[in-house]
Every structure is written in structure tokens, then in C-alpha cells.
Amino acid sequence: MQREKVKQVLASESGREVLVKGWVRTRRGNKNISFIALNDGSTIDNIQVVADNGSFDAEMMKGVTTGSAIGVRGSLVESQGKGQSVEIIAGEIILYGTADPEKYPLQKKGHSMEFLRDIAHLRFRTNTFGAVMRIRHAMAYAVHHYFNTKGYYHLHTPIITGSDAEGAGEMFSVTTLDLANMPKGKDGKVDFSSDFFGKHTKLTVSGQLEGELGALALGEIYTFGPTFRAENSNTPRHLAEFWMIEPEMAFYDINDNMDLAEDFTRYLIRYALDNCSADLAFLNEMVDKDLLERLRFVADNDFIRTTYTAAVEILEKSDRKWEFPVGWGRDLQAEHERYLVEEHFKRPVILTDYPRDIKAFYMKQNDDGKTVRGMDVLFPRIGEIIGGSQREEVMEKLEERMEEMGIPAEEMWWYLDTRRFGTAPHSGFGLGFERLILFVTGMSNIRDVIPFPRTPRNAEF
Ligand code: 4AD
Ligand code: MG
């Protein structure tokens, strides 16, 4: 007999034999009869299995406890109880694996997120993490679907990189040298010439620079890969290892870039609303009562577009007490971004034309000599969800800026070749995948929307 997934069985007609396999969420009942809630990960909903205890081996039935893995063959009937339309009257139960009730950590419901982080290897078995992981999958699928439909190519940019010019954050080194005995040069610094790659290599902070190489030949590309930042920021919105989606488009200016960022994020949210309704309904009930309303609001309304300079004026005029100072030339902090989005505009906001000194070398310089064509998309509860820009395509300006910022042009010869040969206006951005999942699920800590979070002093699993 063919095993079926609980999701399909729950949506099907009664009056037939079925075989399901999964993990016991709860077992209730009395001496004679058992009601087993079975979940197989295909949906947030459990299927109820009704077993006449006397018809089964007593020893085997003792092992059917919360957390155990079982298979059930039986007849699918209309349910007498409320909360489900169909249930299974068990004809055969196969016990695959027991879970000692004295030791299984998920015996009860309602564990704190902090507790579940310590058992990240088991938290997939909770309703909340099941819902988050299914939504995460759906969002990854929707990303590829969106770009494929638009004719973008998925470009796999390297994870190990020999360049550290992006300046997006501190980097992790990658080496096969003996850490206890690092070869040193005359200057006392580590000599990487005998290292695996013959040079100092790191884990990438972004696929953008390589993405630009692809875009200036293929037209429109996107990357979707892991990125690594060794910054010591212990916040609910930072990970040391996170996933980023970086589209890069030839012949796009900053306005085209904003249009894409807005269309893309609103598409993803609509996709979640249309395709993840059971999981979102659960999260709306259990995690965040405003979730669905917020998602619909963002999907249905245009984003506000304004400049960094205008935003700073708004912040300066507000009578808020800021933890971090506000002023033209200073970077905006999450508290400022959230004020703009949640209290002032009450919409997602795209800010552009940031001071050049707080942005990366590759952003296109405006004629005012002070600002660059960068853009950040700010979301409610999240703050910055996207960072991007139009790129500087003029060789001389780019070289000048690199020199000012102390970025060695000779190491970046391959990047500069795009400006040397057939340069063209182009733009792109990076969407932090976990920040998107935070927004879509209503979860409050980024550690709870990635299967195995990497944060300072935390890489157990
Ligand atoms: O603003 P960032 O640093 O931009 C870049 O890396 C550019 N190369 C992107 C591009 O233009 N192609 O990062 C982009 C996004 C942020 O807006 C944020 O959503 C996310 O990546 N992000 C993080 N997410 C989780 N943990 C961290 N430590 C993050 N740092 C950035
Ligand atoms: Mg940024």
C-alpha cells in the first residue's frame, strides 16, 4: 500500500483505506481506546488516529507516546470529534521508534523560544518551527519562480573569496594552514603563500561584485547564497551566517531598481498569503495577532519613496528621545528606521541618496558631490530589509573613490575590467532572506527563522 502525506489525506474524501507515517504529537484516551494526533511535517494539521487498544500488542502500544515515530494503516472515516473532517480508524500500527517520555524534551507544549534554541535539533517538531520552515521553503521557491518568470539567471557566486573589498562587515578567514604554527613573513605578518589558495581567503559577505560581472554579460542575474559576517552584533536582526538574494541588472537605473525591489517584495508577501494560509493562520493566532493584517497591508499599498536627507529632517523634528544621535551624515539605526516606517509614514519606505561616506565605494555618485545613489528598503518591525544601489559605471570616478577609501585597485583588476570593457549603467540590491522570513512569519528573533543560527559564541548544531 502506498503511503500518503497527511496533508493530502486531510483534504480527501472518507471511505477508503490509507497508510500514513509520522510522529505522535499527543496520545489521549483511556484503557480501551486511544486518540493519537499524528503529524508528518506536510502540514501544520495533525490527523487523528483512533485505536482500539485491545486490537494491538500491549507492549507495542506502550511505545506509542509523544515523539515516537509510527505508521498507521486503517480506514479513513468522517470524524465524530470537532476540529477535523476525517480521521483514521487504525487497522495496523507500526512502531518505528520510541521516545522515552522521561527524557523526550518536547513532552509538553508552550516552550519558550529560548529553550527551543537550546534544542534546535528537535525544534522542527514543534508547530511553530514546522510553520516557519514550510514558509521559509515557500519563500525560497517563490524567489526562484519570480526571477525565472522575468528571465533572470540564477548565478552561483563563490562562497570562498579572495577579495574583501565589499566592506560590508568583518570577514571569517578560510585556511588550511596549521593554526598552531602559522608561517610568518619578514614583516611578522602571516605568510599565506603556502596556504591552499596561495593567498589569504575569506568567506564571502556578498555575491554582488561577482554578480555584477554576470549582469554585464547576461543582462539580469540573481544570486541566492549564504553570506558570512563576523560582526559582533548580538541583536534580534543579525546573524553571522545568513542567506541573501542579490539581483543585478544591466541598464537599470536607481528608479528601475526601486521598482523591482518593491514589486519583488510585494510579490513574495502575496505568494505567502496565497500559498501558506494554514501556517500563517497558526502564526497569526499563536505568535502575532496583527500578522495577516500587516502582510495584506504591505502587499496592497505602494511604498513611500523619499531621500535620506528628508528622512533626517523628519527625525530631527520629532520629539523622540533617541538612543543613537540623529544628524546628516550619520548612519540610520533600527530605531530611526522603524520610527519612519511605523509611526511617521505608516508604510514601507525606500530611502535614497545617502551620504557617500557611509556607503560602499561602488555606489553611483550624484552630481552634488556629497551623496550616492544608494537605496535602503525599510519595513515595519524589521527596519532595513533591502540594501542596494545604482553602481558607479564610470571608470575614473570609481577608481578615484577606491583610492579615497583605501581599496587596492590592483587586487580589483577583474572588477574594474567591467568598467574598462563595455561598461554600462547597472543596478542591484540585496534582500536579507531571514529578515524577509521574520517579516512574513511575525517571529521576533532572527535566530528562530533559520534552521541552525550562527551567532557570536553559538555554533553547536
Ligand atoms: O545592506 P547590505 O550589507 O548590502 C549588501 O551586502 C550589498 N552587497 C547588496 C547588494 O547591493 N547586492 O546587506 C543586504 C541585506 C540587508 O538589507 C539585510 O536585509 C541583510 O542583507 N543583512 C543581514 N541579515 C541578517 N544578518 C546580518 N548580519 C545581516 N546583514 C545584512
Ligand atoms: Mg545595508
Coordinates of C-alpha atoms and ligand atoms in Angstrom, one line a residue:
M1 CA 0.0 0.0 0.0
Q2 CA 1.2 3.5 -0.9
R3 CA 2.0 5.8 1.9
E4 CA 0.1 9.1 1.7
K5 CA 1.0 12.5 3.3
V6 CA -1.3 13.8 6.0
K7 CA -1.9 17.0 4.0
Q8 CA -3.4 15.0 1.1
V9 CA -5.3 12.6 3.4
L10 CA -6.9 15.5 5.4
A11 CA -8.1 17.1 2.1
S12 CA -9.5 13.9 0.7
E13 CA -12.9 12.0 0.9
S14 CA -13.5 9.4 3.6
G15 CA -14.5 5.8 2.9
R16 CA -11.2 4.3 1.9
E17 CA -8.0 2.6 3.3
V18 CA -5.0 4.8 3.9
L19 CA -1.4 4.5 5.1
V20 CA 0.3 7.4 6.9
K21 CA 3.6 7.7 8.7
G22 CA 4.8 10.4 11.1
W23 CA 5.4 11.4 14.7
V24 CA 3.0 11.3 17.6
R25 CA 2.2 14.8 18.9
T26 CA -0.2 13.6 21.6
R27 CA -1.9 10.5 22.8
R28 CA -5.1 10.7 24.8
G29 CA -7.8 8.2 25.8
N30 CA -8.4 5.5 28.3
K31 CA -7.8 1.8 28.9
N32 CA -9.8 0.8 25.9
I33 CA -9.3 3.5 23.3
S34 CA -6.5 5.8 22.2
F35 CA -6.7 9.1 20.2
I36 CA -3.4 9.7 18.6
A37 CA -2.6 13.1 17.0
L38 CA -0.1 12.3 14.2
N39 CA 2.0 14.9 12.3
D40 CA 4.2 14.1 9.3
G41 CA 5.5 17.6 8.6
S42 CA 3.4 18.0 5.4
T43 CA 1.0 20.4 7.1
I44 CA 0.5 22.2 10.5
D45 CA -2.6 20.0 11.0
N46 CA -2.4 16.6 12.6
I47 CA -4.5 13.6 11.6
Q48 CA -6.4 11.9 14.4
V49 CA -5.9 8.2 14.7
V50 CA -8.4 6.2 16.7
A51 CA -7.1 2.9 18.0
D52 CA -9.0 0.2 19.9
N53 CA -6.2 -0.7 22.4
G54 CA -7.3 -4.3 22.7
S55 CA -6.7 -5.0 19.0
F56 CA -3.0 -4.2 19.3
D57 CA 0.0 -5.7 21.0
A58 CA 0.1 -4.2 24.5
E59 CA 3.9 -3.8 24.6
M60 CA 4.0 -2.1 21.3
M61 CA 1.2 0.3 22.3
K62 CA 3.2 1.3 25.4
G63 CA 5.8 2.7 23.0
V64 CA 3.2 5.0 21.2
T65 CA 3.9 8.1 23.2
T66 CA 4.6 11.8 22.3
G67 CA 7.5 12.0 20.0
S68 CA 7.5 8.4 18.8
A69 CA 7.5 7.5 15.1
I70 CA 4.7 5.3 13.8
G71 CA 3.0 4.2 10.7
V72 CA -0.8 3.6 10.6
R73 CA -2.9 1.7 8.1
G74 CA -6.6 2.0 8.5
S75 CA -9.9 3.2 7.2
L76 CA -10.5 6.9 6.7
V77 CA -13.8 7.9 8.1
E78 CA -15.7 11.1 8.8
S79 CA -14.7 12.4 12.1
Q80 CA -17.1 12.5 15.1
G81 CA -15.0 15.0 17.0
K82 CA -14.7 18.6 16.2
G83 CA -11.6 20.2 14.6
Q84 CA -11.1 17.7 11.8
S85 CA -13.2 16.4 9.0
V86 CA -11.7 13.0 8.7
E87 CA -9.8 10.6 11.0
I88 CA -8.3 7.1 10.7
I89 CA -9.6 4.0 12.5
A90 CA -6.4 2.1 12.9
G91 CA -6.2 -1.4 11.5
E92 CA -2.4 -1.8 11.8
I93 CA 0.2 0.3 13.8
I94 CA 3.9 0.0 13.1
L95 CA 6.1 1.4 15.8
Y96 CA 9.3 2.7 14.1
G97 CA 10.9 4.5 17.0
T98 CA 10.1 5.2 20.6
A99 CA 10.7 8.5 22.5
D100 CA 11.2 7.8 26.2
P101 CA 8.6 10.1 28.0
E102 CA 11.0 10.6 30.9
K103 CA 13.6 12.1 28.5
Y104 CA 11.9 13.5 25.4
P105 CA 12.3 17.3 25.8
L106 CA 9.1 18.2 23.9
Q107 CA 6.7 16.3 26.1
K108 CA 4.7 19.5 26.8
K109 CA 3.5 22.4 24.7
G110 CA 4.3 26.0 25.2
H111 CA 8.1 26.0 25.5
S112 CA 9.9 29.4 25.3
M113 CA 11.8 30.3 22.1
E114 CA 15.0 30.5 24.2
F115 CA 14.5 26.9 25.4
L116 CA 13.8 25.7 21.9
R117 CA 17.0 27.4 20.7
D118 CA 19.0 25.1 23.0
I119 CA 17.3 22.1 21.4
A120 CA 17.4 23.4 17.9
H121 CA 18.0 19.9 16.7
L122 CA 14.5 18.9 17.9
R123 CA 12.5 22.2 17.5
F124 CA 11.4 21.3 14.0
R125 CA 8.9 19.1 15.7
T126 CA 7.0 22.0 17.2
N127 CA 4.1 23.6 15.4
T128 CA 5.8 27.0 15.3
F129 CA 9.0 25.7 13.7
G130 CA 7.2 23.5 11.3
A131 CA 5.2 26.5 10.1
V132 CA 8.3 28.7 9.9
M133 CA 10.3 26.1 7.9
R134 CA 7.4 25.5 5.5
I135 CA 7.0 29.2 4.9
R136 CA 10.8 29.6 4.5
H137 CA 10.7 26.9 1.8
A138 CA 7.8 28.5 0.1
M139 CA 9.6 31.8 0.0
A140 CA 12.8 30.3 -1.5
Y141 CA 10.7 28.7 -4.2
A142 CA 8.9 31.9 -4.8
V143 CA 12.2 33.8 -5.2
H144 CA 13.3 31.4 -8.0
H145 CA 9.9 31.4 -9.6
Y146 CA 9.7 35.2 -9.7
F147 CA 13.1 35.7 -11.3
N148 CA 12.7 32.8 -13.7
T149 CA 9.4 34.2 -14.9
K150 CA 11.2 37.5 -15.6
G151 CA 14.1 36.0 -17.5
Y152 CA 16.8 36.4 -14.8
Y153 CA 19.5 33.8 -14.5
H154 CA 20.4 32.3 -11.2
L155 CA 24.2 32.8 -10.8
H156 CA 26.2 30.8 -8.3
T157 CA 28.8 33.2 -6.9
P158 CA 31.6 31.9 -4.8
I159 CA 31.4 31.3 -1.1
I160 CA 35.2 31.4 -0.6
T161 CA 36.6 34.7 -1.9
G162 CA 40.0 36.2 -2.3
S163 CA 38.6 39.7 -2.3
D164 CA 37.5 41.7 0.7
A165 CA 36.6 45.0 -0.9
E166 CA 32.9 45.0 -0.3
G167 CA 33.4 46.4 3.1
A168 CA 30.1 45.1 4.3
G169 CA 31.4 43.7 7.5
E170 CA 34.2 41.8 9.2
M171 CA 35.1 38.5 7.5
F172 CA 35.9 35.0 8.5
S173 CA 39.2 33.6 7.3
V174 CA 39.4 30.3 5.4
T175 CA 42.7 28.5 5.7
T176 CA 44.4 25.1 5.7
L177 CA 47.5 26.4 7.4
D178 CA 48.4 24.9 10.8
L179 CA 46.8 27.3 13.2
A180 CA 49.3 26.4 15.9
N181 CA 52.2 27.2 13.6
M182 CA 51.4 29.9 11.1
P183 CA 54.2 30.7 8.7
K184 CA 55.3 34.3 9.1
G185 CA 57.0 36.6 6.6
K186 CA 59.8 39.1 7.4
D187 CA 57.3 41.7 8.3
G188 CA 55.9 39.4 11.1
K189 CA 52.6 39.0 9.3
V190 CA 51.2 35.6 8.3
D191 CA 52.6 34.4 5.0
F192 CA 49.7 32.9 3.1
S193 CA 51.8 31.9 0.0
S194 CA 51.8 28.3 1.2
D195 CA 48.1 28.3 2.0
F196 CA 45.6 26.3 -0.1
F197 CA 44.9 29.1 -2.5
G198 CA 48.3 30.7 -2.2
K199 CA 46.7 33.8 -0.7
H200 CA 44.5 34.9 2.2
T201 CA 40.9 33.8 1.5
K202 CA 37.7 34.5 3.4
L203 CA 34.0 33.6 3.5
T204 CA 32.1 36.0 1.3
V205 CA 30.0 38.8 2.8
S206 CA 28.0 39.3 -0.5
G207 CA 27.9 37.9 -4.0
Q208 CA 27.4 41.3 -5.5
L209 CA 30.8 42.1 -7.1
E210 CA 30.8 38.7 -8.9
G211 CA 27.1 39.3 -9.7
E212 CA 27.9 42.5 -11.5
L213 CA 30.3 40.5 -13.8
G214 CA 27.5 38.2 -14.7
A215 CA 24.9 41.0 -15.2
L216 CA 27.2 42.9 -17.6
A217 CA 27.0 39.9 -20.0
L218 CA 23.8 38.0 -19.2
G219 CA 21.7 41.1 -18.6
E220 CA 19.8 40.2 -15.5
I221 CA 21.0 37.8 -12.9
Y222 CA 20.4 37.0 -9.3
T223 CA 22.3 35.2 -6.6
F224 CA 20.8 33.3 -3.7
G225 CA 23.5 32.2 -1.4
P226 CA 24.9 32.1 2.2
T227 CA 26.9 35.1 3.3
F228 CA 29.0 35.5 6.4
R229 CA 29.7 38.4 8.6
A230 CA 31.9 38.2 11.7
E231 CA 30.4 41.4 13.2
N232 CA 29.8 41.0 16.9
S233 CA 26.2 42.2 16.8
N234 CA 24.0 40.3 19.2
T235 CA 20.7 41.7 18.0
P236 CA 17.4 40.0 17.1
R237 CA 18.1 41.0 13.5
H238 CA 21.7 39.9 12.9
L239 CA 23.2 36.5 12.1
A240 CA 26.8 35.7 11.4
E241 CA 25.6 33.3 8.6
F242 CA 22.6 34.4 6.6
W243 CA 21.2 34.0 3.2
M244 CA 20.9 36.8 0.7
I245 CA 19.2 37.3 -2.6
E246 CA 21.1 39.7 -4.9
P247 CA 19.6 40.6 -8.2
E248 CA 21.9 42.7 -10.5
M249 CA 20.6 44.2 -13.7
A250 CA 22.4 45.8 -16.7
F251 CA 20.8 49.1 -17.9
Y252 CA 18.8 49.6 -14.8
D253 CA 18.9 53.0 -13.0
I254 CA 18.0 53.6 -9.4
N255 CA 14.3 54.1 -10.2
D256 CA 14.2 50.8 -12.1
N257 CA 15.9 49.2 -9.1
M258 CA 13.3 50.6 -6.7
D259 CA 10.5 49.4 -8.9
L260 CA 12.0 45.9 -8.9
A261 CA 12.6 45.9 -5.1
E262 CA 9.0 46.9 -4.4
D263 CA 7.4 44.6 -6.9
F264 CA 9.6 41.7 -5.8
T265 CA 8.9 42.0 -2.0
R266 CA 5.2 42.6 -2.5
Y267 CA 5.1 39.5 -4.8
L268 CA 6.7 37.4 -2.1
I269 CA 4.3 38.5 0.5
R270 CA 1.3 37.9 -1.8
Y271 CA 2.8 34.4 -2.5
A272 CA 2.9 33.6 1.2
L273 CA -0.7 34.8 1.7
D274 CA -1.9 32.7 -1.2
N275 CA 0.1 29.6 -0.6
C276 CA 0.9 29.3 3.1
S277 CA -2.5 30.1 4.6
A278 CA -2.7 27.3 7.2
D279 CA 0.7 28.1 8.6
L280 CA 0.1 31.9 8.5
A281 CA -3.3 31.4 10.3
F282 CA -1.5 29.4 13.0
L283 CA 1.2 32.1 13.4
N284 CA -1.4 34.8 13.4
E285 CA -3.2 33.1 16.3
M286 CA -0.2 32.0 18.3
V287 CA 2.7 34.4 17.6
D288 CA 1.4 37.7 16.4
K289 CA -2.2 38.7 16.2
D290 CA -1.6 41.5 13.6
L291 CA 0.4 39.4 11.2
L292 CA -2.1 38.8 8.5
E293 CA -3.3 42.3 8.6
R294 CA 0.3 43.6 8.3
L295 CA 1.1 41.3 5.4
R296 CA -2.0 42.3 3.5
F297 CA -1.3 46.0 4.1
V298 CA 2.2 45.7 2.7
A299 CA 1.1 43.6 -0.3
D300 CA -1.7 46.1 -1.1
N301 CA 0.0 49.5 -0.7
D302 CA 2.7 51.4 -2.5
F303 CA 5.9 52.0 -0.7
I304 CA 6.9 55.6 0.2
R305 CA 10.0 56.8 -1.7
T306 CA 12.0 59.7 -0.2
T307 CA 15.6 60.7 0.4
Y308 CA 17.9 60.1 3.3
T309 CA 18.1 63.9 3.7
A310 CA 14.3 64.3 4.0
A311 CA 14.3 61.4 6.5
V312 CA 16.9 63.0 8.7
E313 CA 14.8 66.2 8.8
I314 CA 11.8 64.2 9.9
L315 CA 13.8 62.5 12.6
E316 CA 15.3 65.8 13.8
K317 CA 11.9 67.4 14.0
S318 CA 10.3 64.6 16.0
D319 CA 10.3 64.9 19.8
R320 CA 11.5 61.4 20.3
K321 CA 14.4 60.7 22.6
W322 CA 16.9 58.6 20.5
E323 CA 19.3 56.2 21.9
F324 CA 21.6 56.9 18.9
P325 CA 22.1 60.5 17.7
V326 CA 20.4 61.7 14.5
G327 CA 22.1 64.1 12.1
W328 CA 23.0 64.4 8.4
G329 CA 26.0 62.2 7.7
R330 CA 25.2 59.7 10.4
D331 CA 24.0 56.2 9.6
L332 CA 20.4 55.5 10.5
Q333 CA 19.8 52.9 13.3
A334 CA 17.0 50.5 13.5
E335 CA 15.1 52.8 16.0
H336 CA 15.2 55.6 13.4
E337 CA 14.2 53.3 10.5
R338 CA 11.3 51.9 12.5
Y339 CA 10.1 55.3 13.5
L340 CA 9.9 56.4 9.9
V341 CA 8.0 53.3 8.8
E342 CA 5.8 52.5 11.8
E343 CA 5.0 56.0 13.1
H344 CA 5.7 58.7 10.5
F345 CA 4.8 57.2 7.1
K346 CA 3.0 54.0 8.4
R347 CA 4.1 52.3 5.2
P348 CA 7.3 50.6 3.9
V349 CA 9.8 53.2 2.9
I350 CA 12.5 53.4 0.3
L351 CA 15.2 55.9 1.2
T352 CA 17.7 57.0 -1.5
D353 CA 20.6 59.4 -1.9
Y354 CA 22.7 58.6 1.2
P355 CA 25.8 60.5 2.2
R356 CA 28.7 58.9 0.2
D357 CA 30.8 58.5 3.3
I358 CA 28.5 56.0 5.0
K359 CA 28.1 53.8 1.8
A360 CA 30.2 51.4 -0.2
F361 CA 32.7 52.5 -2.8
Y362 CA 30.7 51.1 -5.8
M363 CA 27.6 53.3 -5.4
K364 CA 27.0 55.8 -8.2
Q365 CA 28.0 59.3 -7.2
N366 CA 25.4 62.1 -7.5
D367 CA 26.4 65.4 -9.1
D368 CA 26.2 67.2 -5.7
G369 CA 29.5 65.6 -4.7
K370 CA 28.0 64.5 -1.3
T371 CA 25.5 61.8 -1.9
V372 CA 25.3 58.5 -3.8
R373 CA 22.5 56.6 -5.5
G374 CA 22.1 54.0 -2.7
M375 CA 18.7 52.8 -1.6
D376 CA 17.5 51.0 1.6
V377 CA 14.1 49.5 1.8
L378 CA 12.7 49.8 5.4
F379 CA 9.9 47.5 6.7
P380 CA 7.7 47.6 9.8
R381 CA 9.2 45.6 12.7
I382 CA 12.4 44.9 10.7
G383 CA 13.9 48.2 9.7
E384 CA 16.3 47.6 6.8
I385 CA 15.2 44.6 4.7
I386 CA 17.0 45.5 1.5
G387 CA 20.2 47.5 0.7
G388 CA 21.2 48.3 -2.8
S389 CA 22.2 51.0 -5.3
Q390 CA 22.8 52.1 -8.8
R391 CA 26.5 51.2 -9.4
E392 CA 29.2 53.6 -10.5
E393 CA 29.9 52.7 -14.1
V394 CA 32.4 55.4 -14.9
M395 CA 35.9 54.0 -14.5
E396 CA 37.6 57.3 -13.4
K397 CA 35.1 58.0 -10.7
L398 CA 35.2 54.5 -9.4
E399 CA 39.0 54.5 -9.3
E400 CA 39.0 57.9 -7.5
R401 CA 36.6 56.7 -4.9
M402 CA 38.5 53.4 -4.3
E403 CA 41.7 55.4 -3.8
E404 CA 40.0 57.7 -1.3
M405 CA 38.7 54.7 0.6
G406 CA 42.0 52.8 0.5
I407 CA 40.7 49.9 -1.6
P408 CA 43.6 48.5 -3.6
A409 CA 42.8 48.8 -7.3
E410 CA 45.4 46.2 -8.3
E411 CA 43.5 43.5 -6.4
M412 CA 40.3 44.5 -8.0
W413 CA 41.5 44.5 -11.6
W414 CA 38.9 41.9 -12.5
Y415 CA 36.0 44.1 -11.2
L416 CA 37.4 47.1 -12.9
D417 CA 37.6 45.3 -16.2
T418 CA 33.8 45.6 -16.4
R419 CA 34.2 49.3 -16.5
R420 CA 37.1 49.1 -18.8
F421 CA 35.4 47.0 -21.4
G422 CA 31.8 47.8 -22.4
T423 CA 30.8 49.5 -19.2
A424 CA 27.1 50.2 -18.8
P425 CA 24.7 51.7 -16.2
H426 CA 23.6 48.9 -13.9
S427 CA 21.9 48.4 -10.5
G428 CA 21.1 45.8 -7.9
F429 CA 20.2 45.1 -4.4
G430 CA 20.4 42.5 -1.6
L431 CA 17.4 41.2 0.2
G432 CA 18.2 39.5 3.6
F433 CA 16.3 36.3 3.3
E434 CA 16.0 35.8 7.1
R435 CA 14.7 39.4 7.5
L436 CA 12.1 38.6 4.9
I437 CA 11.1 35.4 6.8
L438 CA 11.0 37.4 10.1
F439 CA 8.5 39.8 8.5
V440 CA 6.4 37.1 6.8
T441 CA 6.2 34.9 9.9
G442 CA 5.8 37.5 12.6
M443 CA 8.6 35.9 14.6
S444 CA 10.6 38.3 16.7
N445 CA 14.1 36.9 16.7
I446 CA 16.1 36.1 13.6
R447 CA 17.6 33.0 15.3
D448 CA 14.1 31.5 15.1
V449 CA 13.7 31.7 11.3
I450 CA 16.8 29.8 10.2
P451 CA 17.3 26.1 11.0
F452 CA 20.6 26.4 12.7
P453 CA 21.5 30.0 13.7
R454 CA 25.1 31.1 13.8
T455 CA 25.7 34.0 16.2
P456 CA 28.6 35.0 18.4
R457 CA 29.6 32.1 20.6
N458 CA 26.9 29.9 19.1
A459 CA 27.5 27.1 16.6
E460 CA 26.6 24.0 18.5
F461 CA 24.4 22.3 15.9
Ligands
4AD1 O1 23.0 46.2 3.1 P1 23.9 45.0 2.8 O2 25.1 44.9 3.6 O3 24.1 45.1 1.3 C1 25.0 44.3 0.6 O4 25.6 43.3 1.0 C2 25.0 44.6 -0.9 N1 26.2 43.9 -1.5 C3 23.7 44.2 -1.5 C4 23.6 44.5 -3.0 O5 23.5 45.6 -3.4 N2 23.7 43.5 -3.9 O6 23.0 43.7 3.1 C5 21.8 43.5 2.3 C6 20.8 43.0 3.2 C7 20.4 43.9 4.4 O7 19.4 44.9 3.9 C8 19.7 42.9 5.4 O8 18.4 42.6 5.0 C9 20.6 41.7 5.2 O9 21.2 41.8 3.9 N3 21.6 41.6 6.2 C10 21.6 40.8 7.3 N4 20.7 39.8 7.6 C11 21.0 39.1 8.7 N5 22.1 39.2 9.5 C12 23.0 40.1 9.2 N6 24.1 40.3 9.9 C13 22.8 41.0 8.0 N7 23.5 42.0 7.4 C14 22.8 42.3 6.3
MG2 MG 22.8 47.8 4.3

